[in-house]
Amino acid sequence: MIVFGLLLAALGSVPAQIPVLKRSDVVFMSQASRQRYEEYGATVLAWGGKPTAQSLAEAKGLKFFGSVGMVTEFSRYYERFPQTYEQGLCRDIQGQPYKVPWLTDHQHKGIPFWWCCTRQPLFRQYISERVIETVKAGADGVHIDDHLGTAGGMGNGGCFCDRCVDEFHGYLKSLPQDERVRLGIQDPESLNFLAVLRDWLAQQPGRKIQAHPLWSQWRIYQLRGAARFMTELRALAAQTAGHPVPMSANAGLLWGPHLNDYQTLDYFSAEIDHHAPQRHFNDNPLVAYRLADAVGRPLASTASGQDWAFIKEKNLPGLVQGWIALSYAAGHGLMAPNRQWCYTPEKGTHWYEGPKEKFAPLYQFVRQNAAIFDNYQNHADITVAFSQRTFDRNAGKIIGICGKLSAANISYRLALGGDEVVDHPLSVEAMPQTVPLLVVEPTDFTPEDQRLLAALKPQKRYDSVEQAVTNVAPAVRIETPVTVRILPRVKPGSAVIHLVNWNYDDARDGVETVKNAKVKLNLQALGVAGATEARFYSPGSQPVTLPIEQAAVTVPELGLWAVLELRGQ
Ligand SMILES: [Zn+2]
């Protein structure tokens, strides 16, 4: 552990974020042809593999992120260390290697795709070499897939290899004395967690390891270890290039503790569940976009493998069009669905080639109107403050609250308090006094965050989302009785109001056009007092100017998505 400590000291503190994405960027997930990039107006390649002369030439002008996979590259790892690869495998509580659950249909030379341990020196060497070769091959940035490494497999039991068990000593020693006493640890050095667990399980059949009193510490230890490895990889990339190299990761923000390493990342490029099988647009991805806002990083999203499998099977690209609209309306972006990984347990890995005539025009709309995307921030009608501890224990609670706000067209901002895994203290700036505040599960916050919350004097404080929905007056309302999601964004002297038609019908795989929707505006709250007209932008149409009368605009026709641009006097 001393060596580790010295290394961390040498790396210094966590580097500052590099601004790598603009709101109007069009991000491709995987490599494509020059022609395809141009059809979509691509500006960034997020999971570009190891660059080659050809892929760099085709992606000329794009920011090229090469990708390295911590869980998906077993065959490559095996080929690097064919004699000794077993040293790097994760081990379950019986000491056996285990497979990657979503790659059970994969084998290499007859060997299953084993999960490899990011604490094992041999596997760390492999990943480090991959980062170095990716940077040397000319990538502008590095994307890490399955960035939790070993810690990503803890839901299935996690890794009990010799390294994972050994290094736990150092973690336990670092705990405050009173915490160790509380946990009943007399001598951290002699504690063999694997042996302890085995004994404990043997005492009473049917026990789950996750119920052991030390499990939560073990989990924190693994997640922190994962974050530290990411910091080391970032430093390695910078050292290789001779300058800071931006990093992204497939951080599934709605799936538990994926924010563990956010400080090391410049943006997220991640799979987010879009719940395609429900056959309607879903508000959950907005929670991911707002979480990304909360930690100050852009999110280039994609749907999950199951979502894409459903879209492919049922041929519903119209559902995807709604995902694209929502993502940009939220100030982020769904990666162009040119070629998507699909997964079901029955079919395993397969691919979806998106119809470009359905998708590319939406991305071109963004590129051609970059000025109504870049530099705007979410305008929040309410701030929802919660602790990572609450989110970790019950993400559904937070997602449910946000869903109710979305359904009421109340635009929300999230203020995230940290925990032992996510180092993110609440800040006063994240909870402006002029905006009503809803605090969820106040006792879950750290003592420092609780003190800060107690000292705040927000304009209004709500204890429940029901109270908030009843009382908050959003800056933008729609008077026509139709289902439209309203997402206002602001910058000094200007506001853009995104209107996303939420009335998706799977029978027609599209939305029903809304006519003459009356949009009521609180111009003062939006920072555009005195505005008398709005520019109306919609994909496939020329912008038109609409009058603002009695603080309202009538939108003649709303297809899937439109933007009203307002300027103050
Ligand atoms: Zn391990």
Coordinates of C-alpha atoms and ligand atoms in Angstrom, one line a residue:
M1 CA 0.0 0.0 0.0
I2 CA 3.0 2.3 0.6
V3 CA 3.9 2.0 -3.1
F4 CA 0.4 2.8 -4.1
G5 CA 0.4 5.8 -1.8
L6 CA 3.6 7.1 -3.4
L7 CA 2.2 6.6 -6.8
L8 CA -0.9 8.6 -6.0
A9 CA 1.2 11.4 -4.6
A10 CA 3.2 11.5 -7.8
L11 CA 0.0 11.7 -9.8
G12 CA -1.1 14.7 -7.9
S13 CA -4.6 15.8 -7.4
V14 CA -7.4 15.1 -9.8
P15 CA -6.9 17.0 -13.0
A16 CA -9.4 19.7 -14.1
Q17 CA -12.1 18.8 -16.6
I18 CA -11.3 19.4 -20.2
P19 CA -14.2 20.9 -22.2
V20 CA -14.5 18.3 -24.9
L21 CA -18.2 18.4 -25.9
K22 CA -20.4 21.2 -27.1
R23 CA -24.2 21.0 -26.8
S24 CA -24.5 21.0 -30.6
D25 CA -22.0 18.1 -31.1
V26 CA -23.0 15.0 -33.0
V27 CA -21.3 12.0 -31.4
F28 CA -20.8 8.7 -33.2
M29 CA -20.5 5.7 -31.0
S30 CA -18.5 3.5 -33.3
Q31 CA -16.4 3.9 -36.4
A32 CA -18.2 4.5 -39.6
S33 CA -17.5 5.6 -43.2
R34 CA -16.7 9.1 -44.2
Q35 CA -19.9 9.3 -46.0
R36 CA -21.9 8.2 -43.0
Y37 CA -20.2 10.8 -40.7
E38 CA -21.1 13.5 -43.2
E39 CA -24.7 12.4 -43.5
Y40 CA -25.2 12.9 -39.8
G41 CA -22.9 15.9 -39.4
A42 CA -20.7 13.9 -37.0
T43 CA -18.2 15.9 -34.9
V44 CA -17.0 13.4 -32.3
L45 CA -16.2 9.6 -32.3
A46 CA -16.7 8.3 -28.8
W47 CA -15.9 4.5 -28.9
G48 CA -13.4 4.5 -31.8
G49 CA -11.3 1.5 -31.0
K50 CA -7.6 1.7 -31.6
P51 CA -7.1 4.3 -34.3
T52 CA -5.7 3.2 -37.6
A53 CA -4.4 5.3 -40.5
Q54 CA -7.7 4.5 -42.3
S55 CA -10.0 5.2 -39.4
L56 CA -8.3 8.5 -38.6
A57 CA -8.5 9.6 -42.3
E58 CA -12.2 8.8 -42.4
A59 CA -12.8 10.6 -39.2
K60 CA -10.7 13.6 -40.2
G61 CA -12.1 16.7 -38.4
L62 CA -13.8 14.6 -35.7
K63 CA -12.6 14.4 -32.2
F64 CA -11.4 10.8 -32.0
F65 CA -11.8 8.9 -28.8
G66 CA -10.2 5.5 -28.9
S67 CA -11.9 2.9 -26.7
V68 CA -10.5 0.4 -24.3
G69 CA -12.7 -2.2 -22.6
M70 CA -12.1 -3.5 -19.1
V71 CA -14.5 -6.4 -19.5
T72 CA -15.0 -7.0 -23.2
E73 CA -11.5 -7.7 -24.4
F74 CA -10.8 -11.2 -23.1
S75 CA -9.7 -12.6 -26.5
R76 CA -7.1 -9.8 -26.9
Y77 CA -5.9 -10.2 -23.3
Y78 CA -5.6 -13.9 -23.8
E79 CA -3.5 -13.3 -27.0
R80 CA -1.2 -10.9 -25.1
F81 CA -0.6 -13.4 -22.2
P82 CA -1.5 -16.9 -23.5
Q83 CA 0.6 -18.7 -21.0
T84 CA -0.2 -16.7 -17.9
Y85 CA -3.6 -15.1 -18.5
E86 CA -5.1 -17.1 -15.6
Q87 CA -3.2 -14.9 -13.2
G88 CA -5.5 -12.0 -14.1
L89 CA -8.8 -13.6 -13.7
C90 CA -11.4 -12.6 -11.1
R91 CA -12.3 -15.3 -8.6
D92 CA -15.5 -16.1 -6.9
I93 CA -15.8 -17.1 -3.2
Q94 CA -15.0 -20.7 -4.2
G95 CA -11.8 -19.5 -6.0
Q96 CA -13.3 -20.1 -9.4
P97 CA -13.2 -17.7 -12.4
Y98 CA -16.6 -16.4 -13.6
K99 CA -17.9 -15.3 -16.9
V100 CA -19.1 -11.9 -18.0
P101 CA -22.9 -12.3 -17.7
W102 CA -23.6 -10.5 -21.0
L103 CA -20.9 -12.2 -22.9
T104 CA -21.8 -15.8 -22.0
D105 CA -22.2 -16.5 -25.8
H106 CA -18.6 -15.4 -26.4
Q107 CA -15.6 -17.8 -26.4
H108 CA -12.0 -17.5 -27.5
K109 CA -10.2 -20.6 -28.6
G110 CA -12.8 -22.6 -26.6
I111 CA -12.2 -20.5 -23.5
P112 CA -15.2 -18.5 -22.1
F113 CA -15.0 -14.7 -21.7
W114 CA -13.8 -14.6 -18.1
W115 CA -14.1 -11.5 -16.1
C116 CA -10.6 -10.2 -15.4
C117 CA -9.5 -8.4 -12.2
T118 CA -8.4 -4.7 -12.4
R119 CA -6.4 -5.3 -9.2
Q120 CA -4.3 -8.0 -10.7
P121 CA -0.9 -6.7 -12.0
L122 CA -1.1 -8.8 -15.2
F123 CA -4.5 -7.4 -16.2
R124 CA -3.6 -3.9 -15.1
Q125 CA -0.5 -4.2 -17.4
Y126 CA -2.7 -5.2 -20.2
I127 CA -5.2 -2.3 -19.8
S128 CA -2.3 0.1 -19.3
E129 CA -0.7 -1.0 -22.5
R130 CA -4.0 -0.6 -24.3
V131 CA -4.3 3.0 -23.1
I132 CA -0.7 3.7 -24.2
E133 CA -1.1 2.2 -27.7
T134 CA -4.5 4.0 -28.2
V135 CA -2.9 7.3 -27.4
K136 CA 0.2 6.6 -29.4
A137 CA -1.9 5.6 -32.4
G138 CA -3.3 9.1 -32.5
A139 CA -6.5 9.2 -30.5
D140 CA -7.5 12.6 -29.1
G141 CA -9.1 11.0 -26.1
V142 CA -9.6 7.7 -24.4
H143 CA -12.9 6.0 -23.7
I144 CA -13.1 3.3 -21.1
D145 CA -15.9 0.7 -21.4
D146 CA -16.9 -1.0 -18.2
H147 CA -15.0 1.5 -16.2
L148 CA -15.9 -0.1 -12.8
G149 CA -13.7 -3.1 -13.8
T150 CA -13.8 -5.6 -11.0
A151 CA -16.2 -3.6 -9.0
G152 CA -18.7 -3.8 -11.8
G153 CA -19.2 -7.5 -11.1
M154 CA -20.1 -7.1 -7.4
G155 CA -23.8 -7.6 -8.0
N156 CA -22.9 -11.2 -8.9
G157 CA -20.6 -11.7 -5.9
G158 CA -17.5 -9.8 -6.9
C159 CA -13.9 -10.7 -6.9
F160 CA -12.1 -12.6 -4.1
C161 CA -8.8 -13.1 -5.8
D162 CA -5.6 -12.9 -3.7
R163 CA -5.0 -9.2 -4.6
C164 CA -8.6 -8.1 -3.8
V165 CA -8.4 -9.9 -0.4
D166 CA -4.9 -8.6 0.4
E167 CA -5.4 -5.0 -0.4
F168 CA -8.5 -4.9 1.7
H169 CA -6.2 -4.7 4.7
G170 CA -4.9 -1.3 3.7
Y171 CA -8.4 -0.1 3.3
L172 CA -9.5 -1.3 6.8
K173 CA -6.4 0.2 8.3
S174 CA -7.3 3.6 6.8
L175 CA -10.7 3.6 8.6
P176 CA -10.9 5.8 11.7
Q177 CA -10.3 3.8 14.9
D178 CA -13.9 4.3 16.2
E179 CA -15.3 3.0 12.9
R180 CA -13.1 -0.1 13.2
V181 CA -14.3 -0.7 16.7
R182 CA -17.9 -0.4 15.5
L183 CA -17.3 -3.0 12.8
G184 CA -15.5 -5.3 15.3
I185 CA -12.2 -5.2 13.6
Q186 CA -9.4 -5.7 16.1
D187 CA -6.5 -6.3 13.8
P188 CA -7.0 -5.3 10.1
E189 CA -3.7 -6.9 9.1
S190 CA -4.8 -10.4 10.2
L191 CA -8.3 -10.2 8.8
N192 CA -8.8 -12.5 5.8
F193 CA -12.2 -11.4 4.5
L194 CA -12.5 -14.4 2.2
A195 CA -12.0 -16.8 5.1
V196 CA -14.3 -14.7 7.3
L197 CA -17.0 -14.8 4.7
R198 CA -16.7 -18.5 4.1
D199 CA -17.1 -19.2 7.8
W200 CA -20.0 -16.9 8.1
L201 CA -21.8 -18.5 5.2
A202 CA -21.1 -22.0 6.5
Q203 CA -22.7 -21.1 9.9
Q204 CA -26.1 -20.6 8.4
P205 CA -27.1 -22.0 5.0
G206 CA -29.0 -19.6 2.8
R207 CA -27.0 -16.5 3.8
K208 CA -26.2 -14.0 1.1
I209 CA -22.7 -12.4 1.2
Q210 CA -24.2 -9.0 0.7
A211 CA -25.8 -9.3 4.1
H212 CA -22.4 -9.6 5.9
P213 CA -21.7 -6.7 8.2
L214 CA -18.4 -5.9 6.4
W215 CA -20.0 -6.1 2.9
S216 CA -20.7 -2.3 2.6
Q217 CA -17.0 -1.6 3.5
W218 CA -15.9 -4.2 0.9
R219 CA -18.1 -2.5 -1.7
I220 CA -16.7 1.0 -0.9
Y221 CA -13.2 -0.5 -1.1
Q222 CA -13.8 -2.0 -4.5
L223 CA -15.5 1.1 -6.0
R224 CA -12.8 3.4 -4.7
G225 CA -10.2 1.0 -6.1
A226 CA -11.9 1.2 -9.5
A227 CA -11.9 5.0 -9.4
R228 CA -8.2 5.1 -8.4
F229 CA -7.3 2.9 -11.4
M230 CA -9.1 5.3 -13.7
T231 CA -7.1 8.2 -12.3
E232 CA -3.9 6.2 -12.9
L233 CA -5.0 5.5 -16.5
R234 CA -5.7 9.2 -17.1
A235 CA -2.3 10.1 -15.8
L236 CA -0.8 7.4 -18.0
A237 CA -2.6 8.8 -21.1
A238 CA -1.3 12.3 -20.3
Q239 CA 2.2 11.1 -19.7
T240 CA 2.1 9.2 -23.0
A241 CA 0.8 12.1 -25.0
G242 CA 2.9 14.8 -23.2
H243 CA -0.3 16.8 -22.5
P244 CA -3.7 16.2 -20.8
V245 CA -5.8 13.6 -22.6
P246 CA -9.6 13.8 -22.1
M247 CA -11.3 10.7 -20.8
S248 CA -14.8 9.3 -21.0
A249 CA -16.4 6.2 -19.7
N250 CA -19.5 4.1 -20.1
A251 CA -20.9 5.3 -16.8
G252 CA -24.5 4.0 -16.6
L253 CA -25.6 6.9 -14.5
L254 CA -28.9 5.4 -13.5
W255 CA -27.3 2.1 -12.4
G256 CA -26.0 2.7 -8.9
P257 CA -22.5 4.0 -8.1
H258 CA -21.3 4.8 -11.6
L259 CA -20.3 8.3 -10.5
N260 CA -17.5 6.9 -8.4
D261 CA -14.8 8.2 -10.9
Y262 CA -16.7 11.3 -12.3
Q263 CA -13.8 13.6 -11.3
T264 CA -11.5 11.7 -13.7
L265 CA -13.9 12.0 -16.6
D266 CA -14.4 14.9 -19.0
Y267 CA -17.7 13.5 -20.3
F268 CA -19.8 10.4 -20.0
S269 CA -20.5 8.2 -23.0
A270 CA -22.9 5.8 -21.6
E271 CA -25.7 3.3 -21.9
I272 CA -28.9 4.5 -20.3
D273 CA -32.1 2.4 -20.2
H274 CA -34.8 4.0 -22.4
H275 CA -37.5 1.3 -21.7
A276 CA -38.3 0.7 -25.3
P277 CA -40.6 -2.3 -24.5
Q278 CA -43.0 0.1 -22.9
R279 CA -43.6 1.5 -26.4
H280 CA -43.8 5.1 -25.4
F281 CA -41.4 7.9 -24.7
N282 CA -39.9 7.6 -21.2
D283 CA -38.8 10.3 -18.7
N284 CA -36.0 8.3 -17.1
P285 CA -33.2 9.3 -19.4
L286 CA -33.8 12.9 -18.4
V287 CA -32.7 12.0 -14.9
A288 CA -29.4 10.8 -16.3
Y289 CA -29.0 14.1 -18.2
R290 CA -29.7 16.1 -15.0
L291 CA -27.3 13.9 -13.0
A292 CA -24.7 14.7 -15.6
D293 CA -25.5 18.4 -15.2
A294 CA -25.2 18.0 -11.4
V295 CA -21.6 16.9 -11.7
G296 CA -20.9 19.3 -14.5
R297 CA -20.2 16.8 -17.3
P298 CA -21.9 16.3 -20.6
L299 CA -23.5 12.9 -21.4
A300 CA -23.4 11.4 -24.8
S301 CA -25.9 8.7 -24.3
T302 CA -27.1 5.6 -26.0
A303 CA -29.9 3.2 -25.1
S304 CA -29.2 -0.2 -23.6
G305 CA -28.5 -3.4 -25.6
Q306 CA -32.0 -4.6 -24.7
D307 CA -33.6 -1.3 -25.9
W308 CA -31.8 -1.7 -29.3
A309 CA -32.8 -5.3 -29.6
F310 CA -36.4 -4.3 -29.1
I311 CA -36.2 -1.5 -31.6
K312 CA -34.7 -3.8 -34.2
E313 CA -37.2 -6.6 -33.6
K314 CA -40.3 -4.4 -33.7
N315 CA -38.8 -1.9 -36.2
L316 CA -39.7 1.3 -34.3
P317 CA -37.2 4.0 -35.3
G318 CA -39.9 6.6 -34.4
L319 CA -39.3 5.8 -30.8
V320 CA -35.6 6.5 -31.2
Q321 CA -36.4 9.8 -32.8
G322 CA -38.1 10.8 -29.5
W323 CA -34.9 9.8 -27.6
I324 CA -32.8 12.0 -29.9
A325 CA -35.1 15.0 -29.4
L326 CA -35.2 14.6 -25.6
S327 CA -31.5 14.3 -25.4
Y328 CA -30.7 17.5 -27.2
A329 CA -33.7 19.3 -25.5
A330 CA -32.0 18.3 -22.2
G331 CA -28.7 19.9 -23.3
H332 CA -26.9 16.6 -24.0
G333 CA -27.1 14.2 -27.0
L334 CA -28.0 10.6 -27.9
M335 CA -25.1 9.2 -29.9
A336 CA -26.1 8.8 -33.6
P337 CA -27.7 5.4 -33.8
N338 CA -25.8 4.3 -36.9
R339 CA -24.9 0.8 -35.8
Q340 CA -26.0 -0.3 -32.3
W341 CA -25.1 -3.2 -30.1
C342 CA -28.2 -5.3 -29.4
Y343 CA -28.5 -7.9 -26.7
T344 CA -31.0 -10.3 -25.3
P345 CA -30.2 -13.4 -23.3
E346 CA -31.8 -15.5 -26.0
K347 CA -30.2 -13.9 -29.1
G348 CA -26.9 -12.8 -27.4
T349 CA -25.0 -10.0 -29.3
H350 CA -26.5 -8.7 -32.5
W351 CA -26.6 -5.4 -34.3
Y352 CA -29.1 -2.7 -35.4
E353 CA -28.4 -0.6 -38.5
G354 CA -30.5 2.6 -37.9
P355 CA -32.3 4.0 -41.0
K356 CA -30.4 7.2 -41.6
E357 CA -33.3 8.9 -43.4
K358 CA -35.1 8.8 -40.0
F359 CA -32.3 9.9 -37.8
A360 CA -29.8 12.0 -39.8
P361 CA -32.2 14.9 -40.3
L362 CA -32.5 15.4 -36.6
Y363 CA -28.8 15.6 -36.1
Q364 CA -28.5 17.9 -39.1
F365 CA -31.1 20.1 -37.5
V366 CA -28.8 20.4 -34.5
R367 CA -25.7 21.1 -36.6
Q368 CA -27.4 23.7 -38.7
N369 CA -28.8 25.6 -35.7
A370 CA -25.9 25.2 -33.3
A371 CA -26.4 28.7 -31.9
I372 CA -29.7 27.6 -30.2
F373 CA -28.0 24.7 -28.5
D374 CA -24.5 25.9 -27.4
N375 CA -24.0 27.8 -24.2
Y376 CA -27.5 27.4 -22.9
Q377 CA -28.2 26.0 -19.4
N378 CA -31.2 24.2 -18.0
H379 CA -33.7 26.7 -16.6
A380 CA -34.9 25.0 -13.3
D381 CA -38.3 25.7 -11.8
I382 CA -37.2 23.6 -8.8
T383 CA -34.1 22.1 -7.3
V384 CA -34.2 18.5 -6.1
A385 CA -31.5 17.8 -3.5
F386 CA -30.6 14.2 -2.6
S387 CA -27.7 12.2 -1.4
Q388 CA -25.8 9.7 -3.4
R389 CA -26.5 7.4 -0.4
T390 CA -30.3 7.6 -1.2
F391 CA -29.7 7.1 -4.9
D392 CA -27.5 4.1 -4.3
R393 CA -30.0 2.5 -2.0
N394 CA -33.1 3.4 -3.9
A395 CA -32.5 5.0 -7.3
G396 CA -36.2 4.3 -8.1
K397 CA -37.3 6.8 -5.5
I398 CA -35.3 9.7 -7.1
I399 CA -36.3 8.6 -10.6
G400 CA -40.0 8.4 -9.5
I401 CA -39.9 12.0 -8.1
C402 CA -38.2 13.3 -11.2
G403 CA -40.8 11.5 -13.4
K404 CA -43.7 13.2 -11.5
L405 CA -42.0 16.6 -12.1
S406 CA -41.5 15.8 -15.8
A407 CA -45.2 14.8 -16.1
A408 CA -46.2 18.1 -14.6
N409 CA -43.8 20.0 -16.9
I410 CA -41.8 21.3 -14.0
S411 CA -38.2 21.7 -15.1
Y412 CA -35.9 20.4 -12.4
R413 CA -32.2 20.7 -11.5
L414 CA -30.6 18.0 -9.3
A415 CA -28.3 18.9 -6.4
L416 CA -26.3 15.8 -5.5
G417 CA -24.7 15.3 -2.1
G418 CA -21.8 12.8 -2.0
D419 CA -21.1 9.7 0.1
E420 CA -18.1 7.4 0.7
V421 CA -17.9 6.5 -2.9
V422 CA -18.9 9.7 -4.8
D423 CA -16.9 12.6 -3.7
H424 CA -19.3 15.4 -4.4
P425 CA -20.2 17.8 -1.5
L426 CA -23.3 19.9 -2.0
S427 CA -22.6 23.5 -3.0
V428 CA -24.7 26.6 -2.5
E429 CA -24.4 27.4 -6.2
A430 CA -26.2 24.2 -7.0
M431 CA -29.2 25.4 -5.0
P432 CA -30.0 29.1 -5.8
Q433 CA -32.1 30.8 -3.3
T434 CA -34.5 32.1 -5.9
V435 CA -35.6 28.6 -6.8
P436 CA -37.8 26.4 -4.6
L437 CA -36.1 23.4 -3.0
L438 CA -37.2 19.8 -2.5
V439 CA -34.9 17.9 -0.2
V440 CA -35.2 14.1 -0.4
E441 CA -34.3 11.9 2.7
P442 CA -32.4 14.7 4.5
T443 CA -30.8 12.3 7.0
D444 CA -28.9 10.5 4.3
F445 CA -26.6 13.5 3.6
T446 CA -23.2 13.8 5.2
P447 CA -23.0 16.0 8.3
E448 CA -21.4 18.8 6.3
D449 CA -24.1 18.7 3.7
Q450 CA -26.8 18.6 6.3
R451 CA -25.4 21.8 7.9
L452 CA -25.3 23.5 4.5
L453 CA -28.9 22.5 3.8
A454 CA -30.0 23.8 7.2
A455 CA -28.4 27.2 6.6
L456 CA -30.0 27.6 3.2
K457 CA -32.9 30.0 2.8
P458 CA -34.6 29.0 -0.4
Q459 CA -37.6 30.9 -1.7
K460 CA -39.8 27.9 -0.8
R461 CA -39.0 24.5 0.7
Y462 CA -41.0 21.4 -0.1
D463 CA -41.0 18.1 1.7
S464 CA -42.7 16.0 -0.9
V465 CA -43.0 16.0 -4.7
E466 CA -46.8 16.1 -4.4
Q467 CA -46.5 19.5 -2.6
A468 CA -44.1 20.7 -5.3
V469 CA -46.3 19.6 -8.2
T470 CA -49.3 21.4 -6.6
N471 CA -47.4 24.6 -5.8
V472 CA -44.6 25.3 -8.2
A473 CA -45.4 27.6 -11.1
P474 CA -43.3 26.6 -14.0
A475 CA -41.8 29.4 -16.2
V476 CA -43.3 27.7 -19.3
R477 CA -46.7 26.1 -19.4
I478 CA -48.8 24.7 -22.3
E479 CA -52.4 25.6 -22.2
T480 CA -53.6 23.2 -24.9
P481 CA -54.6 19.8 -23.4
V482 CA -51.9 17.7 -25.2
T483 CA -48.9 15.8 -23.9
V484 CA -45.8 17.8 -24.7
R485 CA -42.6 17.9 -22.6
I486 CA -41.3 21.4 -22.2
L487 CA -37.6 21.9 -21.5
P488 CA -36.5 25.6 -21.2
R489 CA -32.9 26.6 -21.4
V490 CA -31.3 30.0 -20.8
K491 CA -28.3 32.1 -21.2
P492 CA -27.9 35.8 -20.4
G493 CA -30.5 37.7 -22.4
S494 CA -31.9 34.7 -24.2
A495 CA -34.0 31.6 -23.7
V496 CA -34.8 28.6 -25.9
I497 CA -37.8 26.5 -25.1
H498 CA -37.7 22.9 -26.4
L499 CA -41.1 21.4 -27.0
V500 CA -41.1 17.6 -27.5
N501 CA -44.3 16.0 -28.6
W502 CA -44.8 13.2 -26.1
N503 CA -47.8 11.7 -27.8
Y504 CA -46.1 8.7 -29.4
D505 CA -48.3 6.1 -31.0
D506 CA -46.5 2.7 -31.6
A507 CA -49.1 1.8 -34.3
R508 CA -47.9 4.6 -36.5
D509 CA -44.4 4.7 -35.0
G510 CA -44.6 8.4 -34.6
V511 CA -46.5 11.3 -33.0
E512 CA -49.7 13.0 -33.9
T513 CA -49.1 16.6 -34.9
V514 CA -50.3 19.1 -32.4
K515 CA -52.0 22.2 -33.9
N516 CA -52.2 25.7 -32.4
A517 CA -50.6 24.8 -29.0
K518 CA -50.7 27.9 -26.8
V519 CA -47.5 28.2 -24.8
K520 CA -47.6 30.5 -21.8
L521 CA -44.3 32.2 -20.8
N522 CA -43.0 33.9 -17.7
L523 CA -40.6 36.1 -19.5
Q524 CA -39.2 37.6 -16.4
A525 CA -38.3 34.2 -14.9
L526 CA -36.7 33.2 -18.2
G527 CA -34.5 36.3 -18.2
V528 CA -36.1 37.7 -21.4
A529 CA -38.5 40.4 -20.1
G530 CA -40.0 42.5 -22.8
A531 CA -39.6 39.9 -25.6
T532 CA -42.3 40.5 -28.2
E533 CA -41.6 37.7 -30.6
A534 CA -40.1 34.2 -30.8
R535 CA -38.2 32.4 -33.5
F536 CA -39.7 29.0 -34.1
Y537 CA -37.4 26.2 -35.3
S538 CA -38.4 22.8 -36.3
P539 CA -36.6 19.9 -38.1
G540 CA -37.4 20.0 -41.8
S541 CA -38.8 23.5 -41.8
Q542 CA -37.5 27.0 -42.2
P543 CA -37.5 29.1 -39.0
V544 CA -40.4 31.5 -38.7
T545 CA -41.2 34.4 -36.3
L546 CA -44.2 34.2 -34.1
P547 CA -45.6 37.1 -32.0
I548 CA -45.7 37.0 -28.2
E549 CA -49.1 38.3 -27.1
Q550 CA -50.2 38.5 -23.4
A551 CA -47.1 36.4 -22.5
A552 CA -48.1 33.6 -24.8
V553 CA -47.0 32.1 -28.2
T554 CA -49.3 30.0 -30.3
V555 CA -47.3 27.3 -32.1
P556 CA -49.2 26.6 -35.3
E557 CA -47.9 23.1 -35.8
L558 CA -45.8 20.8 -33.6
G559 CA -44.4 17.6 -35.0
L560 CA -42.0 15.7 -32.9
W561 CA -39.8 18.5 -31.8
A562 CA -39.5 22.3 -32.0
V563 CA -37.6 25.1 -30.3
L564 CA -38.8 28.6 -29.5
E565 CA -35.9 31.2 -29.3
L566 CA -36.6 34.3 -27.2
R567 CA -34.5 37.4 -26.7
G568 CA -34.9 40.0 -24.0
Q569 CA -35.3 43.7 -24.7
Ligands
ZN1 ZN -9.7 -9.4 -7.7

